[in-house]
Amino acid sequence: MTGILVYAAKNLITYTNTSADLVAKTVIRYALCASVASLTAGAITGGSLAASVVLTGFVWALYRKLTKLLDIPFSKHFLRTVAMAILADISGTVASYAAAFAISFLPVFGNVASSVICSVTSFIAVYVAGYVFIKTLAFICHKDTDFSSLSAEDFRNEAENATGEKEIKEVIKEAKKVYKQVKDDDEYKDFSDIKEEMAGVQA
């Protein structure tokens, strides 16, 4: 695997014993699972709102999974707050750049169109949120900061320092390419462990 996400993962795993490919594949799998779940949520009345709730849960679960892989002791509440903050920070940029891309997949309009837009946008949002999280963790490790000393607001500030809007736009471009590559790839479609992780954050 290559690309911006993998490069960020490789920078991070210099401080851990985890495979960069595993970290990157985890982000892609959670993004694809969120895309599938949002496809259903977007097809119902008020689907955009339903999809946004689903999206928050997937980013939260992704962060929990990554911290387990990396053996970083962040609490469930901390990760939920960070997930909501990072999604809020990237949502405007993701929405503006993902919409036109999503429209290219539309066979029809109406509720089906809404579900497709929610699905594609969800993949991109989770992919970007995963990248921001990984890049921020590496940034914090490089500074030799004690993770236990960080508040959720501290982490959000570090995320803003670690990434910029231009960089986020490049990650969105990569997410679009990856979505086309994996959306029909069975290798990424075993979601059983993700469902367990989702149940864990919602418990």
mmCIF file of N, CA, C and O in Angstrom, residues 72-156:
data_model
loop_
_atom_site.group_PDB
_atom_site.id
_atom_site.type_symbol
_atom_site.label_atom_id
_atom_site.label_comp_id
_atom_site.label_asym_id
_atom_site.label_seq_id
_atom_site.Cartn_x
_atom_site.Cartn_y
_atom_site.Cartn_z
ATOM 1 N N ILE A 72 -2.346 2.749 22.981
ATOM 2 C CA ILE A 72 -2.395 4.107 23.530
ATOM 3 C C ILE A 72 -3.618 4.202 24.434
ATOM 4 O O ILE A 72 -4.738 3.960 23.991
ATOM 5 N N PRO A 73 -3.429 4.558 25.713
ATOM 6 C CA PRO A 73 -4.515 4.449 26.698
ATOM 7 C C PRO A 73 -5.461 5.656 26.766
ATOM 8 O O PRO A 73 -5.566 6.322 27.794
ATOM 9 N N PHE A 74 -6.178 5.943 25.679
ATOM 10 C CA PHE A 74 -7.197 6.994 25.722
ATOM 11 C C PHE A 74 -8.532 6.373 26.140
ATOM 12 O O PHE A 74 -8.878 5.268 25.715
ATOM 13 N N SER A 75 -9.295 7.112 26.941
ATOM 14 C CA SER A 75 -10.594 6.610 27.389
ATOM 15 C C SER A 75 -11.637 6.698 26.279
ATOM 16 O O SER A 75 -11.487 7.447 25.312
ATOM 17 N N LYS A 76 -12.716 5.946 26.444
ATOM 18 C CA LYS A 76 -13.807 5.946 25.469
ATOM 19 C C LYS A 76 -14.430 7.341 25.360
ATOM 20 O O LYS A 76 -14.721 7.812 24.257
ATOM 21 N N HIS A 77 -14.620 7.988 26.496
ATOM 22 C CA HIS A 77 -15.207 9.335 26.491
ATOM 23 C C HIS A 77 -14.283 10.326 25.784
ATOM 24 O O HIS A 77 -14.733 11.167 25.003
ATOM 25 N N PHE A 78 -12.992 10.231 26.053
ATOM 26 C CA PHE A 78 -12.000 11.101 25.406
ATOM 27 C C PHE A 78 -12.082 10.943 23.894
ATOM 28 O O PHE A 78 -12.123 11.933 23.149
ATOM 29 N N LEU A 79 -12.122 9.704 23.424
ATOM 30 C CA LEU A 79 -12.128 9.436 21.982
ATOM 31 C C LEU A 79 -13.422 9.916 21.325
ATOM 32 O O LEU A 79 -13.403 10.391 20.189
ATOM 33 N N ARG A 80 -14.531 9.813 22.033
ATOM 34 C CA ARG A 80 -15.800 10.316 21.489
ATOM 35 C C ARG A 80 -15.729 11.822 21.294
ATOM 36 O O ARG A 80 -16.144 12.361 20.256
ATOM 37 N N THR A 81 -15.196 12.526 22.298
ATOM 38 C CA THR A 81 -15.082 13.981 22.211
ATOM 39 C C THR A 81 -14.148 14.394 21.080
ATOM 40 O O THR A 81 -14.439 15.317 20.311
ATOM 41 N N VAL A 82 -13.027 13.687 20.955
ATOM 42 C CA VAL A 82 -12.068 13.974 19.888
ATOM 43 C C VAL A 82 -12.689 13.688 18.519
ATOM 44 O O VAL A 82 -12.524 14.471 17.569
ATOM 45 N N ALA A 83 -13.417 12.580 18.400
ATOM 46 C CA ALA A 83 -14.064 12.229 17.131
ATOM 47 C C ALA A 83 -15.037 13.320 16.701
ATOM 48 O O ALA A 83 -15.051 13.744 15.536
ATOM 49 N N MET A 84 -15.844 13.806 17.627
ATOM 50 C CA MET A 84 -16.812 14.854 17.314
ATOM 51 C C MET A 84 -16.106 16.143 16.919
ATOM 52 O O MET A 84 -16.523 16.840 15.984
ATOM 53 N N ALA A 85 -15.015 16.463 17.613
ATOM 54 C CA ALA A 85 -14.290 17.711 17.337
ATOM 55 C C ALA A 85 -13.618 17.663 15.965
ATOM 56 O O ALA A 85 -13.699 18.633 15.187
ATOM 57 N N ILE A 86 -12.960 16.555 15.657
ATOM 58 C CA ILE A 86 -12.268 16.453 14.368
ATOM 59 C C ILE A 86 -13.266 16.423 13.216
ATOM 60 O O ILE A 86 -13.055 17.065 12.180
ATOM 61 N N LEU A 87 -14.371 15.709 13.390
ATOM 62 C CA LEU A 87 -15.409 15.715 12.354
ATOM 63 C C LEU A 87 -15.946 17.128 12.112
ATOM 64 O O LEU A 87 -16.169 17.533 10.976
ATOM 65 N N ALA A 88 -16.148 17.868 13.191
ATOM 66 C CA ALA A 88 -16.628 19.244 13.060
ATOM 67 C C ALA A 88 -15.619 20.095 12.302
ATOM 68 O O ALA A 88 -15.993 20.928 11.464
ATOM 69 N N ASP A 89 -14.342 19.883 12.558
ATOM 70 C CA ASP A 89 -13.291 20.686 11.928
ATOM 71 C C ASP A 89 -13.126 20.376 10.439
ATOM 72 O O ASP A 89 -12.788 21.266 9.659
ATOM 73 N N ILE A 90 -13.354 19.130 10.048
ATOM 74 C CA ILE A 90 -13.125 18.755 8.644
ATOM 75 C C ILE A 90 -14.399 18.740 7.812
ATOM 76 O O ILE A 90 -14.339 18.654 6.588
ATOM 77 N N SER A 91 -15.546 18.818 8.453
ATOM 78 C CA SER A 91 -16.812 18.581 7.754
ATOM 79 C C SER A 91 -17.052 19.542 6.594
ATOM 80 O O SER A 91 -17.519 19.125 5.522
ATOM 81 N N GLY A 92 -16.740 20.825 6.783
ATOM 82 C CA GLY A 92 -16.976 21.800 5.727
ATOM 83 C C GLY A 92 -16.153 21.508 4.489
ATOM 84 O O GLY A 92 -16.674 21.499 3.363
ATOM 85 N N THR A 93 -14.868 21.238 4.680
ATOM 86 C CA THR A 93 -13.982 20.946 3.555
ATOM 87 C C THR A 93 -14.371 19.641 2.877
ATOM 88 O O THR A 93 -14.429 19.551 1.649
ATOM 89 N N VAL A 94 -14.663 18.612 3.672
ATOM 90 C CA VAL A 94 -15.048 17.324 3.109
ATOM 91 C C VAL A 94 -16.340 17.459 2.303
ATOM 92 O O VAL A 94 -16.435 16.966 1.170
ATOM 93 N N ALA A 95 -17.337 18.133 2.865
ATOM 94 C CA ALA A 95 -18.632 18.255 2.195
ATOM 95 C C ALA A 95 -18.503 18.974 0.855
ATOM 96 O O ALA A 95 -19.076 18.555 -0.152
ATOM 97 N N SER A 96 -17.717 20.053 0.836
ATOM 98 C CA SER A 96 -17.608 20.850 -0.383
ATOM 99 C C SER A 96 -16.866 20.114 -1.494
ATOM 100 O O SER A 96 -17.188 20.268 -2.677
ATOM 101 N N TYR A 97 -15.907 19.278 -1.134
ATOM 102 C CA TYR A 97 -15.116 18.570 -2.143
ATOM 103 C C TYR A 97 -15.679 17.186 -2.465
ATOM 104 O O TYR A 97 -15.375 16.625 -3.524
ATOM 105 N N ALA A 98 -16.483 16.634 -1.546
ATOM 106 C CA ALA A 98 -17.015 15.286 -1.768
ATOM 107 C C ALA A 98 -18.300 15.296 -2.578
ATOM 108 O O ALA A 98 -18.592 14.332 -3.296
ATOM 109 N N ALA A 99 -19.064 16.365 -2.491
ATOM 110 C CA ALA A 99 -20.389 16.386 -3.124
ATOM 111 C C ALA A 99 -20.322 16.156 -4.635
ATOM 112 O O ALA A 99 -21.033 15.308 -5.178
ATOM 113 N N ALA A 100 -19.461 16.912 -5.318
ATOM 114 C CA ALA A 100 -19.364 16.777 -6.777
ATOM 115 C C ALA A 100 -18.900 15.378 -7.164
ATOM 116 O O ALA A 100 -19.369 14.799 -8.152
ATOM 117 N N PHE A 101 -17.973 14.825 -6.380
ATOM 118 C CA PHE A 101 -17.493 13.472 -6.646
ATOM 119 C C PHE A 101 -18.625 12.464 -6.468
ATOM 120 O O PHE A 101 -18.808 11.558 -7.290
ATOM 121 N N ALA A 102 -19.421 12.640 -5.402
ATOM 122 C CA ALA A 102 -20.522 11.715 -5.130
ATOM 123 C C ALA A 102 -21.561 11.751 -6.237
ATOM 124 O O ALA A 102 -22.124 10.713 -6.623
ATOM 125 N N ILE A 103 -21.814 12.942 -6.775
ATOM 126 C CA ILE A 103 -22.827 13.085 -7.821
ATOM 127 C C ILE A 103 -22.482 12.239 -9.050
ATOM 128 O O ILE A 103 -23.357 11.755 -9.761
ATOM 129 N N SER A 104 -21.193 12.022 -9.289
ATOM 130 C CA SER A 104 -20.786 11.240 -10.457
ATOM 131 C C SER A 104 -21.248 9.788 -10.372
ATOM 132 O O SER A 104 -21.254 9.080 -11.376
ATOM 133 N N PHE A 105 -21.637 9.345 -9.172
ATOM 134 C CA PHE A 105 -22.103 7.970 -8.990
ATOM 135 C C PHE A 105 -23.631 7.861 -9.073
ATOM 136 O O PHE A 105 -24.176 6.771 -8.921
ATOM 137 N N LEU A 106 -24.321 8.982 -9.299
ATOM 138 C CA LEU A 106 -25.779 8.983 -9.223
ATOM 139 C C LEU A 106 -26.428 8.427 -10.492
ATOM 140 O O LEU A 106 -26.281 9.009 -11.563
ATOM 141 N N PRO A 107 -27.196 7.356 -10.346
ATOM 142 C CA PRO A 107 -27.962 6.850 -11.486
ATOM 143 C C PRO A 107 -29.312 7.557 -11.596
ATOM 144 O O PRO A 107 -29.888 7.653 -12.661
ATOM 145 N N VAL A 108 -29.837 7.986 -10.444
ATOM 146 C CA VAL A 108 -31.151 8.650 -10.381
ATOM 147 C C VAL A 108 -31.099 9.717 -9.300
ATOM 148 O O VAL A 108 -30.071 9.923 -8.658
ATOM 149 N N PHE A 109 -32.246 10.370 -9.078
ATOM 150 C CA PHE A 109 -32.292 11.423 -8.061
ATOM 151 C C PHE A 109 -33.300 11.045 -6.973
ATOM 152 O O PHE A 109 -33.844 9.963 -6.960
ATOM 153 N N GLY A 110 -33.536 11.966 -6.045
ATOM 154 C CA GLY A 110 -34.453 11.700 -4.949
ATOM 155 C C GLY A 110 -33.762 11.002 -3.798
ATOM 156 O O GLY A 110 -32.594 11.262 -3.493
ATOM 157 N N ASN A 111 -34.478 10.074 -3.122
ATOM 158 C CA ASN A 111 -33.927 9.389 -1.958
ATOM 159 C C ASN A 111 -32.696 8.554 -2.293
ATOM 160 O O ASN A 111 -31.763 8.444 -1.499
ATOM 161 N N VAL A 112 -32.691 7.946 -3.459
ATOM 162 C CA VAL A 112 -31.525 7.144 -3.861
ATOM 163 C C VAL A 112 -30.312 8.046 -4.020
ATOM 164 O O VAL A 112 -29.198 7.707 -3.604
ATOM 165 N N ALA A 113 -30.525 9.225 -4.609
ATOM 166 C CA ALA A 113 -29.428 10.180 -4.752
ATOM 167 C C ALA A 113 -28.893 10.588 -3.389
ATOM 168 O O ALA A 113 -27.680 10.656 -3.170
ATOM 169 N N SER A 114 -29.800 10.840 -2.451
ATOM 170 C CA SER A 114 -29.397 11.214 -1.098
ATOM 171 C C SER A 114 -28.567 10.121 -0.452
ATOM 172 O O SER A 114 -27.550 10.386 0.197
ATOM 173 N N SER A 115 -28.977 8.873 -0.649
ATOM 174 C CA SER A 115 -28.251 7.763 -0.028
ATOM 175 C C SER A 115 -26.862 7.609 -0.617
ATOM 176 O O SER A 115 -25.895 7.317 0.086
ATOM 177 N N VAL A 116 -26.725 7.808 -1.930
ATOM 178 C CA VAL A 116 -25.415 7.696 -2.577
ATOM 179 C C VAL A 116 -24.484 8.801 -2.099
ATOM 180 O O VAL A 116 -23.310 8.560 -1.796
ATOM 181 N N ILE A 117 -25.001 10.025 -2.018
ATOM 182 C CA ILE A 117 -24.185 11.147 -1.543
ATOM 183 C C ILE A 117 -23.730 10.899 -0.108
ATOM 184 O O ILE A 117 -22.560 11.104 0.239
ATOM 185 N N CYS A 118 -24.650 10.432 0.751
ATOM 186 C CA CYS A 118 -24.290 10.128 2.138
ATOM 187 C C CYS A 118 -23.230 9.037 2.204
ATOM 188 O O CYS A 118 -22.291 9.114 3.000
ATOM 189 N N SER A 119 -23.376 8.029 1.364
ATOM 190 C CA SER A 119 -22.460 6.896 1.372
ATOM 191 C C SER A 119 -21.041 7.303 0.979
ATOM 192 O O SER A 119 -20.071 6.995 1.691
ATOM 193 N N VAL A 120 -20.915 8.002 -0.137
ATOM 194 C CA VAL A 120 -19.592 8.400 -0.627
ATOM 195 C C VAL A 120 -18.952 9.417 0.318
ATOM 196 O O VAL A 120 -17.760 9.319 0.649
ATOM 197 N N THR A 121 -19.758 10.379 0.769
ATOM 198 C CA THR A 121 -19.234 11.397 1.678
ATOM 199 C C THR A 121 -18.778 10.765 2.989
ATOM 200 O O THR A 121 -17.766 11.181 3.569
ATOM 201 N N SER A 122 -19.497 9.759 3.457
ATOM 202 C CA SER A 122 -19.120 9.082 4.700
ATOM 203 C C SER A 122 -17.777 8.390 4.565
ATOM 204 O O SER A 122 -16.944 8.439 5.484
ATOM 205 N N PHE A 123 -17.563 7.728 3.432
ATOM 206 C CA PHE A 123 -16.255 7.088 3.215
ATOM 207 C C PHE A 123 -15.144 8.127 3.300
ATOM 208 O O PHE A 123 -14.144 7.937 4.010
ATOM 209 N N ILE A 124 -15.312 9.217 2.588
ATOM 210 C CA ILE A 124 -14.272 10.245 2.546
ATOM 211 C C ILE A 124 -14.059 10.858 3.930
ATOM 212 O O ILE A 124 -12.921 11.067 4.370
ATOM 213 N N ALA A 125 -15.146 11.127 4.644
ATOM 214 C CA ALA A 125 -15.041 11.755 5.967
ATOM 215 C C ALA A 125 -14.305 10.856 6.963
ATOM 216 O O ALA A 125 -13.435 11.324 7.713
ATOM 217 N N VAL A 126 -14.635 9.560 6.980
ATOM 218 C CA VAL A 126 -13.961 8.635 7.901
ATOM 219 C C VAL A 126 -12.498 8.472 7.506
ATOM 220 O O VAL A 126 -11.608 8.427 8.363
ATOM 221 N N TYR A 127 -12.221 8.401 6.216
ATOM 222 C CA TYR A 127 -10.845 8.293 5.726
ATOM 223 C C TYR A 127 -10.029 9.502 6.186
ATOM 224 O O TYR A 127 -8.924 9.351 6.729
ATOM 225 N N VAL A 128 -10.573 10.694 5.981
ATOM 226 C CA VAL A 128 -9.860 11.924 6.372
ATOM 227 C C VAL A 128 -9.724 12.006 7.892
ATOM 228 O O VAL A 128 -8.657 12.355 8.407
ATOM 229 N N ALA A 129 -10.785 11.669 8.612
ATOM 230 C CA ALA A 129 -10.727 11.706 10.079
ATOM 231 C C ALA A 129 -9.685 10.724 10.610
ATOM 232 O O ALA A 129 -8.975 11.014 11.584
ATOM 233 N N GLY A 130 -9.580 9.558 9.960
ATOM 234 C CA GLY A 130 -8.559 8.594 10.348
ATOM 235 C C GLY A 130 -7.167 9.129 10.100
ATOM 236 O O GLY A 130 -6.266 8.987 10.936
ATOM 237 N N TYR A 131 -6.983 9.767 8.954
ATOM 238 C CA TYR A 131 -5.687 10.369 8.630
ATOM 239 C C TYR A 131 -5.301 11.435 9.662
ATOM 240 O O TYR A 131 -4.167 11.453 10.160
ATOM 241 N N VAL A 132 -6.239 12.316 9.974
ATOM 242 C CA VAL A 132 -5.958 13.393 10.933
ATOM 243 C C VAL A 132 -5.551 12.805 12.282
ATOM 244 O O VAL A 132 -4.604 13.281 12.927
ATOM 245 N N PHE A 133 -6.245 11.753 12.706
ATOM 246 C CA PHE A 133 -5.945 11.123 13.990
ATOM 247 C C PHE A 133 -4.536 10.534 13.989
ATOM 248 O O PHE A 133 -3.746 10.756 14.920
ATOM 249 N N ILE A 134 -4.205 9.803 12.928
ATOM 250 C CA ILE A 134 -2.885 9.180 12.821
ATOM 251 C C ILE A 134 -1.785 10.240 12.758
ATOM 252 O O ILE A 134 -0.753 10.130 13.434
ATOM 253 N N LYS A 135 -1.996 11.257 11.943
ATOM 254 C CA LYS A 135 -0.995 12.325 11.796
ATOM 255 C C LYS A 135 -0.788 13.050 13.123
ATOM 256 O O LYS A 135 0.343 13.397 13.483
ATOM 257 N N THR A 136 -1.870 13.257 13.851
ATOM 258 C CA THR A 136 -1.777 13.956 15.138
ATOM 259 C C THR A 136 -1.053 13.105 16.176
ATOM 260 O O THR A 136 -0.235 13.619 16.957
ATOM 261 N N LEU A 137 -1.342 11.809 16.190
ATOM 262 C CA LEU A 137 -0.637 10.921 17.123
ATOM 263 C C LEU A 137 0.871 10.955 16.872
ATOM 264 O O LEU A 137 1.669 11.025 17.815
ATOM 265 N N ALA A 138 1.262 10.902 15.599
ATOM 266 C CA ALA A 138 2.690 10.957 15.255
ATOM 267 C C ALA A 138 3.293 12.291 15.669
ATOM 268 O O ALA A 138 4.431 12.350 16.166
ATOM 269 N N PHE A 139 2.546 13.361 15.467
ATOM 270 C CA PHE A 139 2.993 14.707 15.835
ATOM 271 C C PHE A 139 3.232 14.801 17.341
ATOM 272 O O PHE A 139 4.243 15.352 17.799
ATOM 273 N N ILE A 140 2.326 14.228 18.109
ATOM 274 C CA ILE A 140 2.449 14.241 19.570
ATOM 275 C C ILE A 140 3.616 13.369 20.014
ATOM 276 O O ILE A 140 4.390 13.746 20.900
ATOM 277 N N CYS A 141 3.760 12.190 19.391
ATOM 278 C CA CYS A 141 4.882 11.305 19.728
ATOM 279 C C CYS A 141 6.220 11.977 19.447
ATOM 280 O O CYS A 141 7.171 11.859 20.234
ATOM 281 N N HIS A 142 6.296 12.676 18.324
ATOM 282 C CA HIS A 142 7.540 13.359 17.951
ATOM 283 C C HIS A 142 7.928 14.402 18.998
ATOM 284 O O HIS A 142 9.118 14.618 19.260
ATOM 285 N N LYS A 143 6.930 15.030 19.600
ATOM 286 C CA LYS A 143 7.185 16.031 20.644
ATOM 287 C C LYS A 143 7.457 15.392 22.001
ATOM 288 O O LYS A 143 7.761 16.082 22.961
ATOM 289 N N ASP A 144 7.315 14.043 22.052
ATOM 290 C CA ASP A 144 7.534 13.287 23.288
ATOM 291 C C ASP A 144 6.584 13.746 24.397
ATOM 292 O O ASP A 144 6.959 13.826 25.567
ATOM 293 N N THR A 145 5.340 14.039 24.004
ATOM 294 C CA THR A 145 4.325 14.456 24.967
ATOM 295 C C THR A 145 3.677 13.233 25.596
ATOM 296 O O THR A 145 3.405 12.243 24.915
ATOM 297 N N ASP A 146 3.411 13.304 26.879
ATOM 298 C CA ASP A 146 2.743 12.221 27.589
ATOM 299 C C ASP A 146 1.258 12.234 27.217
ATOM 300 O O ASP A 146 0.556 13.216 27.470
ATOM 301 N N PHE A 147 0.782 11.167 26.606
ATOM 302 C CA PHE A 147 -0.622 11.115 26.185
ATOM 303 C C PHE A 147 -1.576 11.328 27.358
ATOM 304 O O PHE A 147 -2.642 11.919 27.201
ATOM 305 N N SER A 148 -1.206 10.819 28.518
ATOM 306 C CA SER A 148 -2.099 10.916 29.683
ATOM 307 C C SER A 148 -2.300 12.348 30.159
ATOM 308 O O SER A 148 -3.233 12.642 30.904
ATOM 309 N N SER A 149 -1.432 13.250 29.699
ATOM 310 C CA SER A 149 -1.542 14.651 30.131
ATOM 311 C C SER A 149 -2.462 15.464 29.220
ATOM 312 O O SER A 149 -2.747 16.629 29.506
ATOM 313 N N LEU A 150 -2.940 14.852 28.140
ATOM 314 C CA LEU A 150 -3.720 15.588 27.148
ATOM 315 C C LEU A 150 -5.210 15.572 27.450
ATOM 316 O O LEU A 150 -5.781 14.521 27.768
ATOM 317 N N SER A 151 -5.840 16.720 27.310
ATOM 318 C CA SER A 151 -7.300 16.778 27.306
ATOM 319 C C SER A 151 -7.764 16.646 25.859
ATOM 320 O O SER A 151 -6.964 16.737 24.922
ATOM 321 N N ALA A 152 -9.071 16.446 25.662
ATOM 322 C CA ALA A 152 -9.605 16.355 24.301
ATOM 323 C C ALA A 152 -9.368 17.662 23.545
ATOM 324 O O ALA A 152 -9.080 17.647 22.348
ATOM 325 N N GLU A 153 -9.473 18.779 24.240
ATOM 326 C CA GLU A 153 -9.234 20.072 23.595
ATOM 327 C C GLU A 153 -7.763 20.218 23.212
ATOM 328 O O GLU A 153 -7.448 20.770 22.146
ATOM 329 N N ASP A 154 -6.861 19.713 24.064
ATOM 330 C CA ASP A 154 -5.431 19.712 23.723
ATOM 331 C C ASP A 154 -5.200 18.922 22.434
ATOM 332 O O ASP A 154 -4.445 19.352 21.553
ATOM 333 N N PHE A 155 -5.846 17.766 22.339
ATOM 334 C CA PHE A 155 -5.677 16.917 21.156
ATOM 335 C C PHE A 155 -6.196 17.633 19.912
ATOM 336 O O PHE A 155 -5.565 17.601 18.854
ATOM 337 N N ARG A 156 -7.328 18.286 20.047
ATOM 338 C CA ARG A 156 -7.887 19.023 18.909
ATOM 339 C C ARG A 156 -6.927 20.119 18.450
ATOM 340 O O ARG A 156 -6.725 20.319 17.248
#
